[in-house]
Amino acid sequence: MKLLVLGGSDFVGRAFAEEALSLGHDVTVFNRGTRAAPVGARALRGDRSAPGGLAAIQRGEWDVVVDTWSSAPSAVRDAANLLAGRAEHYVYVSSRSVHPYPTAAGADESAPVVDASPDDGGDVDYVHAKAGGELAAVAAFGDRALLARPGLILGPYENIGRLPWWLSRIARGGTVPAPGSPGLGLQYIDARDLALWCLDAAGRGLGGAYNTVSVPEFTTMGELLETCVRVTGSDAELRWIDAGAVLAAGVQQWTDLPIWAVDEGHETMHQGDVSKAVAAGLRCRPVEETVADTWTWLTGIGGQAPPRPGRPPVGLTPEAEAKLLSL
């Protein structure tokens, strides 16, 4: 398979490139070159948000194009239109966030999607960027466009910092505030499993929208954090604090305490229907493997995940942590 990854040097795009290379595919990555491409990939340079920025991909043919873009949808429109006659399939990595918030538990791919435009070229929020990107991909490729809708994505190279924050905090040891109940079910996907499924699905000619995360209750908040303790070899003690008390202390779910969400946030992020993707072969590796591999990567780069441009850092401040532990 000849694969073109628009991006390919950060988190999800890198997972696609590396997994494809491991399978023996011919991989080209197209990006600005701010980070090195995976070893074995051909690198093309350009800034798709700038005039003339797609010049490097004006020629060439590919079996599958992968696009993880999450800014102005017009960039997806321009790339997809340029490639529609020279690529067989277009994988757009979208998000379950395209549904209006909150999304009811059990919602599948047919749930309503926010209004968006594929022609929006200005400042646009994440939700409308992804929804507009979907429209752009489908307009150019029709049923040759595969719309992957993950929710929470974890794994090596994570530049949001959710799992890296928990790993780093737990590795420091001591008493660690753990929110709510250890039995709270979680739904996520390892970026590598997302890549493997999308590559296989595109190779089989699948198109349309698929919710691409694990089944609900795939793991729990308790299992995830205990795995972090075990993998880091830490002497950390998890102190579970009632969810109501955590929120009353002004701590924000999802951002101050990453991954954790309650009430409608939990229904939206951790209780989606993924039966369509599972029936189409989606499989997820054990949480132990995702946590261990993320820790190996994190320690290999000095213990600090690289920040994603334009995104605020996640995790509790020391002051907020002290307040929680005093409850």
Tab-separated table of C-alpha atoms in Angstrom:
chain	number	residue	atom	x	y	z
A	1	MET	CA	0.000	0.000	0.000
A	2	LYS	CA	1.192	3.491	-0.842
A	3	LEU	CA	0.240	5.785	2.012
A	4	LEU	CA	0.336	9.580	2.271
A	5	VAL	CA	0.043	10.967	5.801
A	6	LEU	CA	-0.761	14.658	6.018
A	7	GLY	CA	1.189	15.330	9.195
A	8	GLY	CA	2.987	12.222	10.333
A	9	SER	CA	5.441	13.550	12.900
A	10	ASP	CA	3.166	14.090	15.940
A	11	PHE	CA	1.027	11.746	18.044
A	12	VAL	CA	-1.801	10.297	15.917
A	13	GLY	CA	-0.243	11.036	12.541
A	14	ARG	CA	3.027	9.527	13.710
A	15	ALA	CA	1.214	6.415	14.908
A	16	PHE	CA	-0.237	5.984	11.416
A	17	ALA	CA	3.147	6.410	9.777
A	18	GLU	CA	4.997	4.081	12.141
A	19	GLU	CA	2.357	1.350	12.103
A	20	ALA	CA	2.184	1.481	8.313
A	21	LEU	CA	5.966	1.217	8.077
A	22	SER	CA	5.948	-1.758	10.450
A	23	LEU	CA	3.505	-3.477	8.083
A	24	GLY	CA	5.812	-2.902	5.132
A	25	HIS	CA	3.808	-0.155	3.432
A	26	ASP	CA	5.343	2.637	1.355
A	27	VAL	CA	4.879	5.770	3.495
A	28	THR	CA	5.152	9.438	2.568
A	29	VAL	CA	4.577	12.163	5.145
A	30	PHE	CA	3.752	15.745	4.268
A	31	ASN	CA	4.285	18.455	6.894
A	32	ARG	CA	6.252	21.565	7.768
A	33	GLY	CA	9.264	19.615	8.959
A	34	THR	CA	9.293	20.956	12.500
A	35	ARG	CA	9.935	17.396	13.760
A	36	ALA	CA	11.780	14.541	12.136
A	37	ALA	CA	9.726	12.087	10.113
A	38	PRO	CA	9.655	8.442	11.211
A	39	VAL	CA	12.651	6.486	9.972
A	40	GLY	CA	11.808	4.888	6.655
A	41	ALA	CA	9.216	7.431	5.561
A	42	ARG	CA	9.691	9.756	2.623
A	43	ALA	CA	9.301	13.383	3.736
A	44	LEU	CA	7.637	16.107	1.680
A	45	ARG	CA	7.587	19.650	3.039
A	46	GLY	CA	4.919	22.319	2.954
A	47	ASP	CA	2.556	24.395	5.060
A	48	ARG	CA	-0.981	23.533	4.032
A	49	SER	CA	-2.343	26.673	5.690
A	50	ALA	CA	-0.205	28.979	3.524
A	51	PRO	CA	-0.786	30.040	-0.099
A	52	GLY	CA	0.859	27.491	-2.373
A	53	GLY	CA	1.602	25.299	0.604
A	54	LEU	CA	0.407	22.084	-1.086
A	55	ALA	CA	2.896	22.295	-3.960
A	56	ALA	CA	4.850	19.245	-2.782
A	57	ILE	CA	1.817	16.960	-3.219
A	58	GLN	CA	0.608	18.301	-6.563
A	59	ARG	CA	2.061	15.193	-8.178
A	60	GLY	CA	2.035	11.577	-7.107
A	61	GLU	CA	-0.499	8.803	-6.566
A	62	TRP	CA	-1.426	6.993	-3.375
A	63	ASP	CA	-3.725	4.196	-2.290
A	64	VAL	CA	-4.672	5.872	0.987
A	65	VAL	CA	-4.378	9.408	2.337
A	66	VAL	CA	-4.584	10.004	6.091
A	67	ASP	CA	-5.517	13.434	7.391
A	68	THR	CA	-5.585	14.373	11.094
A	69	TRP	CA	-6.139	18.127	10.619
A	70	SER	CA	-8.045	19.906	13.400
A	71	SER	CA	-7.996	23.563	12.387
A	72	ALA	CA	-9.780	25.460	9.594
A	73	PRO	CA	-11.759	22.949	7.483
A	74	SER	CA	-10.778	24.724	4.282
A	75	ALA	CA	-7.350	23.087	4.607
A	76	VAL	CA	-9.001	19.656	4.445
A	77	ARG	CA	-11.118	20.831	1.523
A	78	ASP	CA	-8.084	22.012	-0.449
A	79	ALA	CA	-6.017	18.885	0.206
A	80	ALA	CA	-8.896	16.490	-0.495
A	81	ASN	CA	-9.831	18.260	-3.721
A	82	LEU	CA	-6.224	18.217	-4.874
A	83	LEU	CA	-5.860	14.484	-4.183
A	84	ALA	CA	-9.307	13.149	-5.151
A	85	GLY	CA	-8.190	12.052	-8.624
A	86	ARG	CA	-4.865	10.608	-7.485
A	87	ALA	CA	-5.782	8.652	-4.333
A	88	GLU	CA	-8.151	5.751	-3.832
A	89	HIS	CA	-9.208	6.403	-0.256
A	90	TYR	CA	-9.177	9.296	2.214
A	91	VAL	CA	-9.077	8.619	5.941
A	92	TYR	CA	-10.085	11.663	7.930
A	93	VAL	CA	-9.398	11.316	11.657
A	94	SER	CA	-12.320	13.225	13.077
A	95	SER	CA	-13.804	13.010	16.571
A	96	ARG	CA	-16.937	12.019	18.449
A	97	SER	CA	-16.922	15.689	19.457
A	98	VAL	CA	-18.718	16.468	16.187
A	99	HIS	CA	-21.943	15.643	18.042
A	100	PRO	CA	-23.529	18.480	20.052
A	101	TYR	CA	-22.528	18.419	23.725
A	102	PRO	CA	-23.711	16.604	25.752
A	103	THR	CA	-23.985	13.411	23.779
A	104	ALA	CA	-26.302	10.827	25.296
A	105	ALA	CA	-24.918	7.511	26.496
A	106	GLY	CA	-25.183	4.889	23.783
A	107	ALA	CA	-25.126	7.366	20.895
A	108	ASP	CA	-23.899	5.869	17.636
A	109	GLU	CA	-22.703	7.375	14.361
A	110	SER	CA	-26.239	8.422	13.399
A	111	ALA	CA	-26.507	10.949	16.250
A	112	PRO	CA	-26.902	14.590	15.092
A	113	VAL	CA	-23.761	16.479	14.138
A	114	VAL	CA	-23.153	20.197	14.689
A	115	ASP	CA	-23.673	22.555	11.758
A	116	ALA	CA	-20.368	23.310	10.065
A	117	SER	CA	-18.891	24.368	6.745
A	118	PRO	CA	-16.070	22.787	4.729
A	119	ASP	CA	-15.220	26.256	3.441
A	120	ASP	CA	-14.518	27.861	6.809
A	121	GLY	CA	-11.007	29.244	6.621
A	122	GLY	CA	-10.909	31.341	9.766
A	123	ASP	CA	-10.518	30.705	13.459
A	124	VAL	CA	-12.807	27.809	14.293
A	125	ASP	CA	-13.163	25.712	17.420
A	126	TYR	CA	-12.222	22.030	17.530
A	127	VAL	CA	-15.794	20.756	17.230
A	128	HIS	CA	-16.621	22.759	14.120
A	129	ALA	CA	-13.175	22.152	12.638
A	130	LYS	CA	-13.696	18.393	12.753
A	131	ALA	CA	-17.295	18.566	11.548
A	132	GLY	CA	-16.281	20.820	8.662
A	133	GLY	CA	-13.343	18.555	7.886
A	134	GLU	CA	-15.700	15.591	7.580
A	135	LEU	CA	-17.851	17.487	5.093
A	136	ALA	CA	-14.778	18.433	3.067
A	137	ALA	CA	-13.495	14.852	2.913
A	138	VAL	CA	-16.864	13.481	1.825
A	139	ALA	CA	-17.400	16.243	-0.756
A	140	ALA	CA	-14.158	15.289	-2.490
A	141	PHE	CA	-14.087	11.510	-2.016
A	142	GLY	CA	-17.719	10.494	-1.441
A	143	ASP	CA	-18.001	6.933	-0.151
A	144	ARG	CA	-14.222	6.609	-0.539
A	145	ALA	CA	-13.879	8.783	2.581
A	146	LEU	CA	-13.525	6.965	5.893
A	147	LEU	CA	-14.427	9.172	8.862
A	148	ALA	CA	-12.826	7.829	12.020
A	149	ARG	CA	-14.429	9.293	15.143
A	150	PRO	CA	-12.307	8.533	18.194
A	151	GLY	CA	-12.900	10.068	21.579
A	152	LEU	CA	-10.069	9.889	24.099
A	153	ILE	CA	-6.797	8.876	22.414
A	154	LEU	CA	-3.847	7.678	24.484
A	155	GLY	CA	-0.455	6.133	23.809
A	156	PRO	CA	3.167	7.035	23.053
A	157	TYR	CA	3.819	10.522	21.602
A	158	GLU	CA	0.690	11.931	23.248
A	159	ASN	CA	1.080	15.701	23.035
A	160	ILE	CA	-2.096	16.589	24.921
A	161	GLY	CA	-0.531	15.388	28.149
A	162	ARG	CA	-3.405	13.463	29.760
A	163	LEU	CA	-1.834	10.089	30.457
A	164	PRO	CA	1.664	11.625	30.651
A	165	TRP	CA	0.445	13.921	33.439
A	166	TRP	CA	-0.863	11.019	35.497
A	167	LEU	CA	2.310	9.018	34.916
A	168	SER	CA	4.576	11.902	35.867
A	169	ARG	CA	2.566	12.783	38.962
A	170	ILE	CA	2.333	9.207	40.190
A	171	ALA	CA	6.034	8.632	39.515
A	172	ARG	CA	6.832	11.440	41.976
A	173	GLY	CA	5.208	9.359	44.696
A	174	GLY	CA	3.441	10.408	47.870
A	175	THR	CA	-0.307	10.776	48.239
A	176	VAL	CA	-2.058	11.324	44.916
A	177	PRO	CA	-5.672	12.564	44.809
A	178	ALA	CA	-7.787	10.179	42.737
A	179	PRO	CA	-11.210	11.447	41.700
A	180	GLY	CA	-14.542	9.759	42.305
A	181	SER	CA	-14.854	6.001	42.212
A	182	PRO	CA	-12.133	3.543	41.152
A	183	GLY	CA	-14.865	1.570	39.395
A	184	LEU	CA	-15.714	4.380	36.962
A	185	GLY	CA	-15.639	2.907	33.458
A	186	LEU	CA	-13.421	4.415	30.759
A	187	GLN	CA	-13.554	4.332	26.976
A	188	TYR	CA	-10.489	5.280	24.913
A	189	ILE	CA	-8.249	4.041	22.135
A	190	ASP	CA	-4.509	3.640	21.800
A	191	ALA	CA	-3.393	5.723	18.807
A	192	ARG	CA	-1.670	2.668	17.367
A	193	ASP	CA	-4.880	0.625	17.440
A	194	LEU	CA	-6.706	3.508	15.788
A	195	ALA	CA	-4.083	3.563	13.045
A	196	LEU	CA	-4.087	-0.192	12.517
A	197	TRP	CA	-7.855	-0.377	12.206
A	198	CYS	CA	-8.094	2.611	9.852
A	199	LEU	CA	-5.366	1.263	7.597
A	200	ASP	CA	-7.050	-2.112	7.409
A	201	ALA	CA	-10.518	-0.603	6.904
A	202	ALA	CA	-9.313	1.720	4.153
A	203	GLY	CA	-7.545	-1.180	2.468
A	204	ARG	CA	-10.872	-3.036	2.463
A	205	GLY	CA	-12.638	-0.041	0.962
A	206	LEU	CA	-14.753	0.913	3.968
A	207	GLY	CA	-16.234	4.402	3.970
A	208	GLY	CA	-18.506	6.519	6.112
A	209	ALA	CA	-18.396	7.332	9.823
A	210	TYR	CA	-17.197	4.940	12.524
A	211	ASN	CA	-16.885	5.553	16.260
A	212	THR	CA	-13.357	4.317	16.866
A	213	VAL	CA	-12.758	3.860	20.573
A	214	SER	CA	-12.865	0.853	22.872
A	215	VAL	CA	-16.099	-0.569	24.147
A	216	PRO	CA	-17.496	1.213	27.239
A	217	GLU	CA	-16.044	-0.099	30.516
A	218	PHE	CA	-12.941	-1.313	28.653
A	219	THR	CA	-11.029	-0.324	31.767
A	220	THR	CA	-11.726	1.708	34.895
A	221	MET	CA	-10.238	4.791	36.469
A	222	GLY	CA	-8.917	2.592	39.249
A	223	GLU	CA	-7.271	0.085	36.916
A	224	LEU	CA	-5.694	2.877	34.874
A	225	LEU	CA	-4.174	4.653	37.872
A	226	GLU	CA	-3.082	1.442	39.606
A	227	THR	CA	-1.391	0.457	36.362
A	228	CYS	CA	0.434	3.793	36.390
A	229	VAL	CA	1.650	3.048	39.919
A	230	ARG	CA	2.838	-0.402	38.924
A	231	VAL	CA	4.496	0.611	35.646
A	232	THR	CA	6.399	3.538	37.163
A	233	GLY	CA	7.504	1.510	40.184
A	234	SER	CA	6.235	4.329	42.391
A	235	ASP	CA	5.402	4.239	46.085
A	236	ALA	CA	2.439	6.546	45.384
A	237	GLU	CA	-0.713	6.081	47.426
A	238	LEU	CA	-3.983	6.809	45.627
A	239	ARG	CA	-6.477	8.644	47.839
A	240	TRP	CA	-9.943	8.384	46.338
A	241	ILE	CA	-12.033	11.474	46.929
A	242	ASP	CA	-15.778	11.726	46.371
A	243	ALA	CA	-16.621	13.233	42.979
A	244	GLY	CA	-18.909	15.850	44.491
A	245	ALA	CA	-16.186	17.023	46.843
A	246	VAL	CA	-13.691	17.224	43.977
A	247	LEU	CA	-16.012	19.408	41.906
A	248	ALA	CA	-16.996	21.519	44.902
A	249	ALA	CA	-13.301	22.313	45.408
A	250	GLY	CA	-13.289	23.992	42.001
A	251	VAL	CA	-11.395	21.201	40.264
A	252	GLN	CA	-12.363	20.740	36.613
A	253	GLN	CA	-13.089	17.307	35.264
A	254	TRP	CA	-11.157	16.296	32.126
A	255	THR	CA	-8.617	19.156	32.348
A	256	ASP	CA	-7.469	19.523	35.979
A	257	LEU	CA	-7.803	15.778	36.449
A	258	PRO	CA	-7.287	14.434	32.929
A	259	ILE	CA	-9.327	11.519	31.538
A	260	TRP	CA	-11.807	11.697	34.438
A	261	ALA	CA	-15.326	12.836	33.603
A	262	VAL	CA	-18.629	12.568	35.442
A	263	ASP	CA	-22.344	12.931	34.724
A	264	GLU	CA	-23.010	14.194	31.184
A	265	GLY	CA	-19.275	14.512	30.570
A	266	HIS	CA	-18.872	10.815	31.315
A	267	GLU	CA	-21.788	9.876	29.089
A	268	THR	CA	-20.311	11.934	26.265
A	269	MET	CA	-16.712	10.728	26.513
A	270	HIS	CA	-16.945	7.224	27.891
A	271	GLN	CA	-20.250	5.673	26.856
A	272	GLY	CA	-20.457	5.823	23.070
A	273	ASP	CA	-21.746	2.971	20.915
A	274	VAL	CA	-18.843	1.423	18.987
A	275	SER	CA	-20.578	-1.731	17.773
A	276	LYS	CA	-20.181	-0.741	14.109
A	277	ALA	CA	-16.383	-0.487	14.325
A	278	VAL	CA	-16.093	-3.598	16.499
A	279	ALA	CA	-18.096	-5.561	13.915
A	280	ALA	CA	-15.658	-4.216	11.311
A	281	GLY	CA	-12.673	-5.595	13.217
A	282	LEU	CA	-11.660	-2.906	15.724
A	283	ARG	CA	-9.553	-4.405	18.515
A	284	CYS	CA	-7.823	-2.674	21.444
A	285	ARG	CA	-4.671	-3.725	23.249
A	286	PRO	CA	-4.653	-4.108	27.058
A	287	VAL	CA	-4.402	-0.956	29.168
A	288	GLU	CA	-1.145	-2.280	30.682
A	289	GLU	CA	0.526	-2.142	27.264
A	290	THR	CA	-0.627	1.391	26.513
A	291	VAL	CA	0.494	2.676	29.917
A	292	ALA	CA	3.843	0.863	29.865
A	293	ASP	CA	4.707	1.982	26.330
A	294	THR	CA	3.730	5.564	27.103
A	295	TRP	CA	5.947	5.519	30.195
A	296	THR	CA	8.864	4.092	28.191
A	297	TRP	CA	8.485	6.861	25.618
A	298	LEU	CA	8.048	9.551	28.269
A	299	THR	CA	11.131	8.579	30.249
A	300	GLY	CA	13.073	8.333	27.015
A	301	ILE	CA	12.478	12.027	26.311
A	302	GLY	CA	13.248	13.237	29.818
A	303	GLY	CA	9.862	12.751	31.468
A	304	GLN	CA	8.045	15.750	29.994
A	305	ALA	CA	5.545	15.398	27.156
A	306	PRO	CA	6.003	18.001	24.403
A	307	PRO	CA	3.181	20.557	24.515
A	308	ARG	CA	0.741	20.763	21.629
A	309	PRO	CA	0.756	24.279	20.148
A	310	GLY	CA	-2.298	26.284	21.094
A	311	ARG	CA	-3.424	23.910	23.818
A	312	PRO	CA	-3.267	24.832	27.536
A	313	PRO	CA	-1.488	22.372	29.818
A	314	VAL	CA	-3.582	19.819	31.693
A	315	GLY	CA	-3.319	18.640	35.285
A	316	LEU	CA	-3.657	19.929	38.822
A	317	THR	CA	-1.500	22.733	40.095
A	318	PRO	CA	0.348	21.956	43.355
A	319	GLU	CA	-1.962	24.404	45.135
A	320	ALA	CA	-5.109	22.709	43.873
A	321	GLU	CA	-3.707	19.305	44.782
A	322	ALA	CA	-2.928	20.435	48.323
A	323	LYS	CA	-6.464	21.758	48.656
A	324	LEU	CA	-7.936	18.449	47.544
A	325	LEU	CA	-5.768	16.431	49.892
A	326	SER	CA	-6.843	18.615	52.809
A	327	LEU	CA	-10.495	17.645	52.401
